[in-house]
Short mmCIF file of C-alpha atoms and ligand atoms in Angstrom, two decimals:
data_model
loop_
_atom_site.label_atom_id
_atom_site.label_comp_id
_atom_site.label_asym_id
_atom_site.label_seq_id
_atom_site.Cartn_x
_atom_site.Cartn_y
_atom_site.Cartn_z
CA MET S 236 -0.04 0.19 -0.06
CA VAL S 237 1.09 3.64 -0.47
CA LYS S 238 -0.36 6.11 1.61
CA LEU S 239 0.25 9.93 0.75
CA ILE S 240 0.67 12.11 3.36
CA LYS S 241 0.85 16.07 3.18
CA SER S 242 0.88 17.44 6.67
CA THR S 243 4.00 17.28 9.16
CA GLN S 244 1.37 16.15 12.08
CA GLU S 245 -0.58 13.67 10.44
CA LEU S 246 2.89 11.88 9.38
CA ILE S 247 4.29 12.18 13.38
CA SER S 248 0.76 10.38 14.51
CA ALA S 249 0.91 7.94 11.51
CA ARG S 250 4.84 7.07 12.28
CA ALA S 251 3.72 6.58 16.30
CA GLN S 252 1.80 3.69 15.20
CA GLU S 253 4.39 2.05 13.60
CA LYS S 254 6.20 -0.74 15.36
CA GLY S 255 8.58 -2.60 12.83
CA SER S 256 11.71 -1.67 11.43
CA THR S 257 11.64 1.76 9.59
CA GLY S 258 13.55 3.38 6.33
CA PHE S 259 13.72 6.52 5.14
CA VAL S 260 14.31 7.97 1.72
CA PRO S 261 14.47 11.71 1.66
CA THR S 262 13.99 13.51 -2.16
CA MET S 263 13.19 16.16 -4.07
CA GLY S 264 10.77 14.37 -6.53
CA ASN S 265 11.04 14.15 -10.23
CA LEU S 266 12.16 10.48 -9.93
CA HIS S 267 14.36 8.61 -11.78
CA ALA S 268 15.92 5.29 -11.60
CA GLY S 269 18.61 6.63 -9.17
CA HIS S 270 15.69 6.86 -6.60
CA ILE S 271 14.16 3.86 -7.15
CA SER S 272 17.10 2.43 -6.29
CA LEU S 273 17.05 3.66 -3.12
CA LEU S 274 13.56 2.49 -2.25
CA GLU S 275 14.23 -0.85 -3.38
CA ARG S 276 16.82 -1.02 -1.02
CA ALA S 277 14.80 0.27 1.75
CA LEU S 278 12.06 -1.88 0.88
CA ALA S 279 14.11 -5.17 0.86
CA ASP S 280 16.14 -4.09 4.50
CA CYS S 281 13.10 -2.55 6.31
CA ASP S 282 9.27 -3.25 7.00
CA VAL S 283 7.82 0.20 6.52
CA VAL S 284 9.50 2.72 4.05
CA TYR S 285 8.85 6.77 4.45
CA PHE S 286 9.72 8.47 0.88
CA SER S 287 9.45 12.13 1.08
CA ILE S 288 9.16 14.46 -1.90
CA PHE S 289 9.68 18.18 -0.91
CA VAL S 290 11.56 20.49 -2.90
CA ASN S 291 13.88 22.49 0.00
CA PRO S 292 14.03 26.07 -0.41
CA LYS S 293 16.54 26.16 2.34
CA GLN S 294 19.38 24.54 -0.35
CA PHE S 295 18.69 26.83 -3.51
CA GLY S 296 20.68 30.01 -3.99
CA PRO S 297 19.34 32.92 -4.80
CA THR S 298 20.04 32.57 -8.39
CA GLU S 299 19.55 28.74 -8.36
CA ASP S 300 16.49 26.87 -9.79
CA PHE S 301 14.22 26.49 -6.83
CA LYS S 302 11.11 27.52 -8.84
CA GLU S 303 11.98 26.01 -12.16
CA TYR S 304 12.60 22.52 -10.32
CA PRO S 305 10.39 19.81 -11.99
CA ARG S 306 7.19 19.32 -9.40
CA THR S 307 5.94 15.62 -10.69
CA LEU S 308 4.11 14.23 -7.91
CA GLU S 309 1.42 11.95 -9.55
CA ARG S 310 4.46 10.14 -12.27
CA ASP S 311 6.16 9.92 -8.90
CA LEU S 312 3.48 8.05 -7.07
CA GLU S 313 2.93 6.30 -10.22
CA LEU S 314 6.41 4.80 -9.78
CA ILE S 315 6.45 4.04 -6.09
CA LYS S 316 3.60 1.89 -6.95
CA SER S 317 5.13 -0.36 -9.38
CA CYS S 318 7.75 -0.31 -7.56
CA LEU S 319 6.09 -1.66 -4.08
CA ASN S 320 3.95 -4.70 -6.30
CA LYS S 321 7.28 -6.46 -6.28
CA TYR S 322 7.37 -6.00 -2.60
CA SER S 323 4.10 -7.99 -1.27
CA GLY S 324 3.35 -7.27 2.39
CA LYS S 325 5.60 -3.84 2.69
CA SER S 326 4.49 -0.09 2.66
CA VAL S 327 5.51 2.69 1.54
CA ILE S 328 4.27 6.02 3.47
CA VAL S 329 5.05 9.56 1.06
CA PHE S 330 5.44 12.51 2.89
CA ALA S 331 4.77 15.22 0.33
CA PRO S 332 4.02 19.10 2.30
CA GLU S 333 2.55 21.32 -0.58
CA ASN S 334 4.24 24.18 0.91
CA PRO S 335 7.48 25.10 2.63
CA GLU S 336 5.59 26.08 5.66
CA GLU S 337 4.70 22.74 6.20
CA VAL S 338 8.30 21.97 7.08
CA PHE S 339 9.71 24.83 8.10
CA PRO S 340 6.49 27.01 9.89
CA SER S 341 9.03 29.89 11.38
CA SER S 342 10.75 32.64 9.20
CA ASP S 343 12.79 32.12 12.49
CA ASP S 344 13.53 28.15 12.60
CA GLN S 345 16.98 26.86 13.65
CA THR S 346 19.44 26.17 11.22
CA ILE S 347 22.17 23.32 11.58
CA VAL S 348 25.37 25.00 10.32
CA VAL S 349 27.70 22.31 8.77
CA THR S 350 31.30 22.39 9.63
CA ASN S 351 33.38 19.72 8.65
CA PHE S 352 33.03 18.90 4.72
CA ASN S 353 31.43 22.41 4.38
CA ASN S 354 32.97 25.68 2.62
CA ILE S 355 35.20 23.10 0.16
CA ILE S 356 34.57 22.06 -3.31
CA GLU S 357 30.68 22.12 -3.76
CA GLY S 358 30.32 23.80 -0.38
CA LYS S 359 32.66 26.50 -1.83
CA LEU S 360 30.75 27.27 -4.66
CA ARG S 361 27.06 27.45 -3.06
CA PRO S 362 27.87 28.94 0.40
CA ASN S 363 24.86 27.93 3.00
CA HIS S 364 23.78 24.87 0.72
CA PHE S 365 25.12 21.81 3.05
CA ASP S 366 23.53 24.02 5.73
CA GLY S 367 20.24 23.91 3.74
CA VAL S 368 20.46 20.33 3.03
CA ALA S 369 21.49 19.36 6.63
CA THR S 370 18.62 21.64 8.25
CA VAL S 371 15.87 19.82 6.32
CA VAL S 372 17.61 16.47 6.54
CA PHE S 373 17.53 16.76 10.30
CA LYS S 374 14.24 17.83 10.62
CA LEU S 375 12.98 15.22 8.41
CA PHE S 376 14.85 12.74 10.74
CA GLN S 377 12.84 13.98 13.83
CA ILE S 378 9.57 13.56 11.94
CA VAL S 379 10.26 10.56 10.31
CA LYS S 380 12.33 8.69 13.36
CA PRO S 381 13.62 6.18 10.95
CA HIS S 382 16.25 3.47 11.69
CA LYS S 383 17.84 3.85 8.57
CA ALA S 384 18.32 6.41 6.09
CA TYR S 385 19.09 5.99 2.16
CA PHE S 386 21.07 8.20 0.10
CA GLY S 387 22.79 8.23 -3.41
CA LEU S 388 26.63 8.44 -3.50
CA LYS S 389 25.96 10.96 -6.85
CA ASP S 390 26.05 13.56 -4.32
CA TYR S 391 28.97 12.12 -2.39
CA GLN S 392 29.94 15.47 -0.48
CA GLN S 393 26.24 15.65 0.50
CA TYR S 394 26.33 11.85 1.93
CA LEU S 395 29.48 12.50 3.91
CA VAL S 396 27.95 15.78 5.24
CA ILE S 397 24.76 13.71 6.73
CA ARG S 398 27.19 11.03 8.15
CA GLN S 399 28.97 13.51 10.02
CA MET S 400 25.75 15.04 11.13
CA VAL S 401 24.15 11.84 12.62
CA LYS S 402 27.58 11.08 14.56
CA GLU S 403 28.28 14.54 15.85
CA LEU S 404 24.62 14.56 16.70
CA ALA S 405 24.02 10.96 18.07
CA MET S 406 20.96 10.47 16.06
CA PRO S 407 20.45 6.48 15.72
CA ILE S 408 20.18 6.42 12.20
CA GLU S 409 22.03 4.13 9.89
CA ILE S 410 23.05 6.25 7.09
CA ILE S 411 22.99 3.90 3.78
CA GLY S 412 25.21 5.16 0.84
CA MET S 413 23.86 3.79 -2.50
CA PRO S 414 25.96 3.60 -5.68
CA ILE S 415 25.41 5.94 -9.05
CA ILE S 416 22.99 5.01 -10.95
CA ARG S 417 24.23 5.79 -14.78
CA GLU S 418 22.34 5.49 -18.35
CA SER S 419 24.38 2.81 -20.64
CA ASN S 420 26.21 5.87 -21.74
CA GLY S 421 27.89 6.36 -18.62
CA LEU S 422 26.26 9.47 -17.75
CA ALA S 423 25.28 9.57 -14.06
CA LEU S 424 21.32 10.21 -13.22
CA SER S 425 20.03 13.49 -12.08
CA SER S 426 16.64 15.29 -11.99
CA ARG S 427 18.40 18.32 -13.40
CA ASN S 428 19.53 15.98 -16.80
CA GLN S 429 16.24 16.94 -17.94
CA TYR S 430 17.18 20.68 -18.39
CA LEU S 431 19.49 19.22 -20.83
CA SER S 432 18.78 20.16 -24.94
CA GLU S 433 20.11 16.80 -27.34
CA ASN S 434 23.29 18.58 -28.57
CA GLN S 435 24.17 19.11 -24.55
CA LYS S 436 23.20 15.29 -23.30
CA GLU S 437 25.58 14.59 -26.00
CA GLU S 438 28.57 16.97 -24.70
CA ALA S 439 27.97 15.80 -20.89
CA LEU S 440 29.11 12.42 -21.38
CA ILE S 441 32.53 14.45 -21.53
CA LEU S 442 31.96 14.51 -17.28
CA SER S 443 31.73 10.30 -17.37
CA ARG S 444 34.24 9.75 -19.60
CA THR S 445 36.71 11.99 -18.31
CA LEU S 446 36.63 10.82 -14.56
CA THR S 447 36.79 7.09 -16.10
CA LYS S 448 40.19 8.38 -18.06
CA ILE S 449 41.45 9.66 -14.99
CA ALA S 450 40.75 6.81 -12.68
CA GLN S 451 42.41 4.34 -15.67
CA THR S 452 45.59 6.50 -15.33
CA ILE S 453 45.64 6.65 -11.54
CA ALA S 454 44.92 2.80 -12.02
CA GLY S 455 45.15 2.23 -8.04
CA LYS S 456 48.66 3.59 -7.42
CA LYS S 457 49.62 6.46 -5.37
CA ALA S 458 52.81 6.75 -7.81
CA ASN S 459 50.45 7.82 -10.67
CA LEU S 460 48.85 10.78 -8.96
CA LEU S 461 50.88 12.97 -10.37
CA LYS S 462 50.35 12.28 -13.40
CA ALA S 463 46.81 12.45 -13.49
CA LYS S 464 47.19 15.95 -11.51
CA LYS S 465 49.03 16.91 -14.80
CA GLU S 466 46.24 15.71 -17.22
CA ILE S 467 43.47 17.09 -15.01
CA GLU S 468 45.44 20.46 -15.11
CA SER S 469 45.24 21.16 -19.08
CA ILE S 470 41.38 19.42 -18.56
CA LEU S 471 40.73 22.42 -16.27
CA SER S 472 41.39 24.99 -19.34
CA ASP S 473 37.71 23.90 -20.68
CA THR S 474 35.82 26.49 -18.79
CA ARG S 475 33.12 23.92 -18.85
CA TRP S 476 34.68 22.52 -15.73
CA ASN S 477 33.56 24.12 -12.48
CA TYR S 478 36.16 22.09 -10.43
CA LEU S 479 37.72 18.35 -11.38
CA GLU S 480 39.77 17.18 -8.60
CA ILE S 481 41.45 14.02 -6.70
CA ARG S 482 40.64 14.25 -2.92
CA ASP S 483 41.07 11.67 -0.05
CA ALA S 484 37.42 9.47 -0.16
CA TYR S 485 36.96 9.77 3.52
CA SER S 486 37.94 13.39 4.36
CA LEU S 487 38.20 15.27 1.02
CA SER S 488 41.67 16.37 2.37
CA GLU S 489 43.76 17.25 -0.99
CA ASP S 490 46.18 15.91 0.79
CA LEU S 491 46.55 12.61 -0.53
CA THR S 492 49.78 11.17 1.39
CA ASN S 493 48.34 9.05 3.51
CA SER S 494 45.35 7.96 1.56
CA SER S 495 43.91 4.31 1.17
CA ARG S 496 41.03 5.25 -1.03
CA ILE S 497 40.68 8.49 -3.31
CA THR S 498 37.46 9.95 -4.64
CA LEU S 499 37.79 12.25 -8.22
CA VAL S 500 34.80 14.92 -7.63
CA ALA S 501 33.49 16.87 -10.70
CA VAL S 502 30.65 19.20 -11.75
CA PHE S 503 30.74 20.34 -15.50
CA GLN S 504 28.59 22.83 -16.54
CA LEU S 505 25.95 23.24 -19.58
CA GLY S 506 24.42 26.52 -19.80
CA SER S 507 23.27 26.87 -16.70
CA THR S 508 22.85 23.09 -15.90
CA ARG S 509 25.61 22.15 -13.59
CA LEU S 510 26.20 17.90 -13.65
CA LEU S 511 27.89 16.90 -10.38
CA ASP S 512 29.68 13.07 -10.84
CA ASN S 513 32.41 11.06 -9.04
CA MET S 514 34.39 7.95 -9.16
CA GLN S 515 36.33 6.51 -6.51
CA GLN S 516 39.39 3.77 -6.00
CA GLU S 517 41.17 2.17 -3.40
CA ILE S 518 45.30 3.02 -4.06
CA GLU S 519 48.47 1.76 -2.79
O1 PAF P 805 19.40 14.73 -2.35
C1 PAF P 805 18.36 15.66 -2.43
O2 PAF P 805 17.90 15.51 -3.49
C2 PAF P 805 18.43 16.57 -1.28
O3 PAF P 805 19.42 17.04 -1.04
C3 PAF P 805 17.69 16.05 -0.29
C4 PAF P 805 18.44 15.33 0.31
C5 PAF P 805 16.46 15.61 -0.65
C6 PAF P 805 17.47 17.10 0.88
O4 PAF P 805 16.36 17.78 0.23
#
């Protein structure tokens, strides 16, 4: 059964009746196969899955696409229903508040200020973005009180921010990071891909292909990092890259001296659409 709830109070009451294990998949809607992979894992793990669809104003900058962000609730509900058909005896409660006041009732509401993992890479280019993400996720966690919560690793820095928040604030929630889902041509799925024209979709393939090529240069060896960094230097002469960097996969530090695992992190921009991707590997 899929139940749609639009009010925070109603959700809190429904949750209070729940006895079994509870999974939570927070999203901003306009669902694709990446979101559905999170739902499938949550349904496999838990008795009941809470699934939020809320375009969070706090994580958008003043010139970003909050107003244009696609809102496709009817279609999203159909996708959730057809996914649930494969899991008999399970249920999904969709929390889809109609307006921001349902989640943030006061203009003076409290904010989570992210310290670790903020002000670098994506956080440096999008001031307040991770504070906005952490604040809404904290609030949704308070409302849903899940045992497990599922996040896509495409937003890798976001995943680290949330994991850190849960640890620092001693929230009893297991954070599960799920692999990036890609088109067969390598393009990482994202709700924002639909902003791309046909030509831009072709151009966008540069992103995953470049990451794959640099990962091949590194080939699991610290000794190859210098060569990979030189390769990146020449790639960055193309101004469509907002950034393309090699970082430690656990700390996001630039210092890779003691790293055992690295992540390539990148944003490639086509028009006003920023495409985010990452690729990781062990190194020795
Ligand atoms: O990854 C997203 O879709 C959003 O950042 C999230 C986690 C739902 C918070 O609004």
